[in-house]
Amino acid sequence: ETPEVPETPEQPETPAEQVTLTKVTNVNMLTDGAKILLTYGDEFTVGAYDESKFASVAFAATQTTINADQKVIVLVKSGEYWALKVDDKYISYTGSKNNVQLSDEINASSQWTISVDEEGKLIITNKATPERLLQYNASNPRFVCYKASSNQFNTEAYVINWTADPVAPVEPTDEEL
């Protein structure tokens, strides 16, 4: 009788890439292709999408990795507007309620103007429906579109900078000396 071979334990996931986060304090820090986290202060960031809203998940400005439940948003310059790409789709606003949608293409509903106020808060305004802002609801934690008069909270943003793995110094060869 052959002995039973124990199952090989699963290997741990590859360590997450190290990042540094830089708080956006002016609109010039936003560039085409930049990867950002939209946040509510130093507490929450955009999480999973569920047909009408983005959940809020824990966030800390001092974190050094991006957690799997945190959604990285890629800024895409579209003329004088921005498209906010998450999971290969674009955040859009197409309704009469506060819900946000995800679109496969860039159009007026998925284009946004972004400005930064003196407190470092982003004012993210929908092109097709300019009275709608992408904001955070602290009493019912989520990121959706509200009218400016709704007294919800403008978001903040952090640009993600991936840090390269340390590279060992290369010793010069005898020929290079």
PDB file of C-alpha atoms in Angstrom:
ATOM      1  CA  GLU A   1       0.000   0.000   0.000  1.00  0.00           C
ATOM      2  CA  THR A   2       1.446   3.383  -0.991  1.00  0.00           C
ATOM      3  CA  PRO A   3       1.439   6.139   1.577  1.00  0.00           C
ATOM      4  CA  GLU A   4      -0.932   9.024   1.004  1.00  0.00           C
ATOM      5  CA  VAL A   5       0.885  12.058  -0.297  1.00  0.00           C
ATOM      6  CA  PRO A   6      -0.215  15.258   1.433  1.00  0.00           C
ATOM      7  CA  GLU A   7      -1.472  18.032  -0.803  1.00  0.00           C
ATOM      8  CA  THR A   8       1.000  20.727  -1.595  1.00  0.00           C
ATOM      9  CA  PRO A   9       0.005  23.864   0.268  1.00  0.00           C
ATOM     10  CA  GLU A  10      -0.911  26.804  -1.949  1.00  0.00           C
ATOM     11  CA  GLN A  11       1.897  29.195  -2.546  1.00  0.00           C
ATOM     12  CA  PRO A  12       1.444  32.693  -1.163  1.00  0.00           C
ATOM     13  CA  GLU A  13       0.596  35.333  -3.706  1.00  0.00           C
ATOM     14  CA  THR A  14       3.422  37.328  -5.169  1.00  0.00           C
ATOM     15  CA  PRO A  15       4.162  40.235  -2.863  1.00  0.00           C
ATOM     16  CA  ALA A  16       2.262  43.329  -3.934  1.00  0.00           C
ATOM     17  CA  GLU A  17       4.201  45.980  -5.770  1.00  0.00           C
ATOM     18  CA  GLN A  18       5.328  48.822  -3.559  1.00  0.00           C
ATOM     19  CA  VAL A  19       3.761  52.237  -4.157  1.00  0.00           C
ATOM     20  CA  THR A  20       3.975  55.758  -2.911  1.00  0.00           C
ATOM     21  CA  LEU A  21       0.892  57.941  -2.966  1.00  0.00           C
ATOM     22  CA  THR A  22       1.001  61.657  -3.740  1.00  0.00           C
ATOM     23  CA  LYS A  23      -2.038  63.736  -2.780  1.00  0.00           C
ATOM     24  CA  VAL A  24      -3.372  65.805  -5.674  1.00  0.00           C
ATOM     25  CA  THR A  25      -3.263  69.466  -4.672  1.00  0.00           C
ATOM     26  CA  ASN A  26      -3.679  71.078  -8.093  1.00  0.00           C
ATOM     27  CA  VAL A  27      -5.092  70.100 -11.458  1.00  0.00           C
ATOM     28  CA  ASN A  28      -1.641  70.134 -13.089  1.00  0.00           C
ATOM     29  CA  MET A  29      -0.832  66.949 -11.161  1.00  0.00           C
ATOM     30  CA  LEU A  30      -3.419  65.092 -13.281  1.00  0.00           C
ATOM     31  CA  THR A  31      -1.937  63.674 -16.463  1.00  0.00           C
ATOM     32  CA  ASP A  32      -3.148  61.429 -19.257  1.00  0.00           C
ATOM     33  CA  GLY A  33      -2.580  57.830 -18.211  1.00  0.00           C
ATOM     34  CA  ALA A  34      -2.051  58.670 -14.532  1.00  0.00           C
ATOM     35  CA  LYS A  35      -3.324  56.039 -12.116  1.00  0.00           C
ATOM     36  CA  ILE A  36      -5.166  57.425  -9.121  1.00  0.00           C
ATOM     37  CA  LEU A  37      -7.195  56.463  -6.100  1.00  0.00           C
ATOM     38  CA  LEU A  38     -10.277  58.617  -5.521  1.00  0.00           C
ATOM     39  CA  THR A  39     -10.757  58.939  -1.791  1.00  0.00           C
ATOM     40  CA  TYR A  40     -12.868  60.372   0.963  1.00  0.00           C
ATOM     41  CA  GLY A  41     -10.159  61.898   3.115  1.00  0.00           C
ATOM     42  CA  ASP A  42      -7.746  59.428   4.627  1.00  0.00           C
ATOM     43  CA  GLU A  43     -10.450  56.861   5.324  1.00  0.00           C
ATOM     44  CA  PHE A  44     -12.071  55.396   2.207  1.00  0.00           C
ATOM     45  CA  THR A  45     -11.417  54.860  -1.491  1.00  0.00           C
ATOM     46  CA  VAL A  46     -13.437  53.547  -4.422  1.00  0.00           C
ATOM     47  CA  GLY A  47     -14.183  49.834  -4.165  1.00  0.00           C
ATOM     48  CA  ALA A  48     -16.266  47.357  -6.134  1.00  0.00           C
ATOM     49  CA  TYR A  49     -18.979  48.506  -8.540  1.00  0.00           C
ATOM     50  CA  ASP A  50     -22.444  47.000  -8.072  1.00  0.00           C
ATOM     51  CA  GLU A  51     -24.727  48.198 -10.894  1.00  0.00           C
ATOM     52  CA  SER A  52     -25.321  51.693  -9.498  1.00  0.00           C
ATOM     53  CA  LYS A  53     -22.514  52.773  -7.195  1.00  0.00           C
ATOM     54  CA  PHE A  54     -18.957  52.196  -6.104  1.00  0.00           C
ATOM     55  CA  ALA A  55     -18.602  50.826  -2.599  1.00  0.00           C
ATOM     56  CA  SER A  56     -16.207  52.463  -0.207  1.00  0.00           C
ATOM     57  CA  VAL A  57     -13.293  50.449   1.145  1.00  0.00           C
ATOM     58  CA  ALA A  58     -10.619  51.227   3.710  1.00  0.00           C
ATOM     59  CA  PHE A  59      -7.776  53.499   2.667  1.00  0.00           C
ATOM     60  CA  ALA A  60      -4.748  55.125   4.277  1.00  0.00           C
ATOM     61  CA  ALA A  61      -2.578  57.760   2.630  1.00  0.00           C
ATOM     62  CA  THR A  62       0.441  56.020   4.154  1.00  0.00           C
ATOM     63  CA  GLN A  63      -0.286  52.605   2.615  1.00  0.00           C
ATOM     64  CA  THR A  64       2.525  51.190   0.512  1.00  0.00           C
ATOM     65  CA  THR A  65       0.527  48.690  -1.577  1.00  0.00           C
ATOM     66  CA  ILE A  66      -2.769  48.771  -3.456  1.00  0.00           C
ATOM     67  CA  ASN A  67      -5.199  46.282  -1.939  1.00  0.00           C
ATOM     68  CA  ALA A  68      -7.176  43.989  -4.231  1.00  0.00           C
ATOM     69  CA  ASP A  69     -10.476  45.598  -3.188  1.00  0.00           C
ATOM     70  CA  GLN A  70      -9.286  49.132  -4.031  1.00  0.00           C
ATOM     71  CA  LYS A  71     -10.137  50.270  -7.567  1.00  0.00           C
ATOM     72  CA  VAL A  72      -7.356  52.040  -9.445  1.00  0.00           C
ATOM     73  CA  ILE A  73      -8.726  54.675 -11.797  1.00  0.00           C
ATOM     74  CA  VAL A  74      -6.802  55.538 -14.952  1.00  0.00           C
ATOM     75  CA  LEU A  75      -7.185  59.107 -16.219  1.00  0.00           C
ATOM     76  CA  VAL A  76      -7.747  59.320 -19.970  1.00  0.00           C
ATOM     77  CA  LYS A  77      -7.560  62.757 -21.571  1.00  0.00           C
ATOM     78  CA  SER A  78     -10.456  63.246 -23.987  1.00  0.00           C
ATOM     79  CA  GLY A  79     -10.221  66.689 -25.590  1.00  0.00           C
ATOM     80  CA  GLU A  80     -10.707  69.200 -22.779  1.00  0.00           C
ATOM     81  CA  TYR A  81     -12.331  66.530 -20.594  1.00  0.00           C
ATOM     82  CA  TRP A  82     -11.263  63.465 -18.649  1.00  0.00           C
ATOM     83  CA  ALA A  83     -12.539  59.904 -18.834  1.00  0.00           C
ATOM     84  CA  LEU A  84     -12.190  57.842 -15.657  1.00  0.00           C
ATOM     85  CA  LYS A  85     -11.317  54.261 -16.583  1.00  0.00           C
ATOM     86  CA  VAL A  86     -11.803  51.447 -14.084  1.00  0.00           C
ATOM     87  CA  ASP A  87     -11.719  47.733 -14.929  1.00  0.00           C
ATOM     88  CA  ASP A  88     -11.535  48.569 -18.678  1.00  0.00           C
ATOM     89  CA  LYS A  89     -14.763  50.597 -18.568  1.00  0.00           C
ATOM     90  CA  TYR A  90     -15.486  54.296 -18.114  1.00  0.00           C
ATOM     91  CA  ILE A  91     -17.366  55.808 -15.196  1.00  0.00           C
ATOM     92  CA  SER A  92     -20.436  57.566 -16.582  1.00  0.00           C
ATOM     93  CA  TYR A  93     -23.645  59.258 -15.546  1.00  0.00           C
ATOM     94  CA  THR A  94     -26.725  58.681 -17.706  1.00  0.00           C
ATOM     95  CA  GLY A  95     -29.731  58.761 -15.403  1.00  0.00           C
ATOM     96  CA  SER A  96     -31.945  61.004 -13.375  1.00  0.00           C
ATOM     97  CA  LYS A  97     -31.009  59.383 -10.042  1.00  0.00           C
ATOM     98  CA  ASN A  98     -27.685  59.451  -8.205  1.00  0.00           C
ATOM     99  CA  ASN A  99     -26.484  56.186  -9.754  1.00  0.00           C
ATOM    100  CA  VAL A 100     -23.272  55.918 -11.741  1.00  0.00           C
ATOM    101  CA  GLN A 101     -22.851  53.576 -14.664  1.00  0.00           C
ATOM    102  CA  LEU A 102     -19.944  51.959 -16.459  1.00  0.00           C
ATOM    103  CA  SER A 103     -19.654  52.533 -20.198  1.00  0.00           C
ATOM    104  CA  ASP A 104     -17.663  50.667 -22.834  1.00  0.00           C
ATOM    105  CA  GLU A 105     -16.835  53.888 -24.664  1.00  0.00           C
ATOM    106  CA  ILE A 106     -15.969  57.493 -24.090  1.00  0.00           C
ATOM    107  CA  ASN A 107     -18.883  59.819 -24.787  1.00  0.00           C
ATOM    108  CA  ALA A 108     -20.398  62.928 -23.178  1.00  0.00           C
ATOM    109  CA  SER A 109     -21.839  60.828 -20.337  1.00  0.00           C
ATOM    110  CA  SER A 110     -18.431  59.399 -19.491  1.00  0.00           C
ATOM    111  CA  GLN A 111     -16.486  62.652 -19.786  1.00  0.00           C
ATOM    112  CA  TRP A 112     -15.777  64.832 -16.781  1.00  0.00           C
ATOM    113  CA  THR A 113     -14.221  68.159 -15.937  1.00  0.00           C
ATOM    114  CA  ILE A 114     -11.932  68.038 -12.940  1.00  0.00           C
ATOM    115  CA  SER A 115     -10.842  70.975 -10.866  1.00  0.00           C
ATOM    116  CA  VAL A 116      -9.165  71.122  -7.475  1.00  0.00           C
ATOM    117  CA  ASP A 117     -10.315  73.597  -4.826  1.00  0.00           C
ATOM    118  CA  GLU A 118      -8.131  75.387  -2.272  1.00  0.00           C
ATOM    119  CA  GLU A 119      -8.624  72.518   0.221  1.00  0.00           C
ATOM    120  CA  GLY A 120      -7.379  69.903  -2.249  1.00  0.00           C
ATOM    121  CA  LYS A 121     -10.858  68.529  -2.959  1.00  0.00           C
ATOM    122  CA  LEU A 122     -11.691  67.455  -6.492  1.00  0.00           C
ATOM    123  CA  ILE A 123     -14.758  68.859  -8.181  1.00  0.00           C
ATOM    124  CA  ILE A 124     -15.586  66.177 -10.771  1.00  0.00           C
ATOM    125  CA  THR A 125     -18.412  67.402 -13.013  1.00  0.00           C
ATOM    126  CA  ASN A 126     -20.171  65.343 -15.673  1.00  0.00           C
ATOM    127  CA  LYS A 127     -20.037  66.815 -19.211  1.00  0.00           C
ATOM    128  CA  ALA A 128     -23.497  65.628 -20.331  1.00  0.00           C
ATOM    129  CA  THR A 129     -25.207  66.577 -17.044  1.00  0.00           C
ATOM    130  CA  PRO A 130     -23.096  69.365 -15.507  1.00  0.00           C
ATOM    131  CA  GLU A 131     -25.253  69.644 -12.392  1.00  0.00           C
ATOM    132  CA  ARG A 132     -24.024  66.145 -11.412  1.00  0.00           C
ATOM    133  CA  LEU A 133     -20.784  65.705  -9.477  1.00  0.00           C
ATOM    134  CA  LEU A 134     -18.971  62.477  -8.617  1.00  0.00           C
ATOM    135  CA  GLN A 135     -18.986  62.644  -4.816  1.00  0.00           C
ATOM    136  CA  TYR A 136     -18.900  60.622  -1.612  1.00  0.00           C
ATOM    137  CA  ASN A 137     -21.878  59.969   0.654  1.00  0.00           C
ATOM    138  CA  ALA A 138     -20.617  59.618   4.233  1.00  0.00           C
ATOM    139  CA  SER A 139     -23.982  58.672   5.774  1.00  0.00           C
ATOM    140  CA  ASN A 140     -24.564  55.862   3.229  1.00  0.00           C
ATOM    141  CA  PRO A 141     -20.926  55.094   2.314  1.00  0.00           C
ATOM    142  CA  ARG A 142     -20.549  55.028  -1.463  1.00  0.00           C
ATOM    143  CA  PHE A 143     -19.264  57.005  -4.439  1.00  0.00           C
ATOM    144  CA  VAL A 144     -22.016  58.177  -6.837  1.00  0.00           C
ATOM    145  CA  CYS A 145     -23.255  61.326  -8.645  1.00  0.00           C
ATOM    146  CA  TYR A 146     -25.042  64.042  -6.716  1.00  0.00           C
ATOM    147  CA  LYS A 147     -26.332  67.503  -7.447  1.00  0.00           C
ATOM    148  CA  ALA A 148     -24.097  70.200  -6.000  1.00  0.00           C
ATOM    149  CA  SER A 149     -26.932  71.206  -3.657  1.00  0.00           C
ATOM    150  CA  SER A 150     -27.026  67.750  -2.027  1.00  0.00           C
ATOM    151  CA  ASN A 151     -24.382  68.554   0.597  1.00  0.00           C
ATOM    152  CA  GLN A 152     -22.350  65.432  -0.144  1.00  0.00           C
ATOM    153  CA  PHE A 153     -18.564  65.429  -0.109  1.00  0.00           C
ATOM    154  CA  ASN A 154     -16.152  66.151  -2.939  1.00  0.00           C
ATOM    155  CA  THR A 155     -13.423  63.552  -3.230  1.00  0.00           C
ATOM    156  CA  GLU A 156      -9.694  63.762  -2.930  1.00  0.00           C
ATOM    157  CA  ALA A 157      -7.246  61.901  -5.132  1.00  0.00           C
ATOM    158  CA  TYR A 158      -3.854  60.319  -4.779  1.00  0.00           C
ATOM    159  CA  VAL A 159      -1.584  59.670  -7.725  1.00  0.00           C
ATOM    160  CA  ILE A 160      -0.077  56.196  -7.520  1.00  0.00           C
ATOM    161  CA  ASN A 161       3.643  55.925  -8.116  1.00  0.00           C
ATOM    162  CA  TRP A 162       4.913  52.371  -8.400  1.00  0.00           C
ATOM    163  CA  THR A 163       8.387  51.996  -6.999  1.00  0.00           C
ATOM    164  CA  ALA A 164      10.774  49.763  -8.859  1.00  0.00           C
ATOM    165  CA  ASP A 165      12.315  46.813  -7.132  1.00  0.00           C
ATOM    166  CA  PRO A 166      15.717  47.750  -5.794  1.00  0.00           C
ATOM    167  CA  VAL A 167      18.345  47.039  -8.400  1.00  0.00           C
ATOM    168  CA  ALA A 168      21.665  45.679  -7.232  1.00  0.00           C
ATOM    169  CA  PRO A 169      24.542  47.909  -8.241  1.00  0.00           C
ATOM    170  CA  VAL A 170      26.421  46.623 -11.248  1.00  0.00           C
ATOM    171  CA  GLU A 171      30.141  46.314 -10.735  1.00  0.00           C
ATOM    172  CA  PRO A 172      32.147  47.672 -13.666  1.00  0.00           C
ATOM    173  CA  THR A 173      34.107  45.077 -15.594  1.00  0.00           C
ATOM    174  CA  ASP A 174      37.848  45.287 -15.928  1.00  0.00           C
ATOM    175  CA  GLU A 175      37.356  46.505 -19.484  1.00  0.00           C
ATOM    176  CA  GLU A 176      35.235  49.435 -18.285  1.00  0.00           C
ATOM    177  CA  LEU A 177      37.802  50.594 -15.726  1.00  0.00           C
TER     178      LEU A 177
END
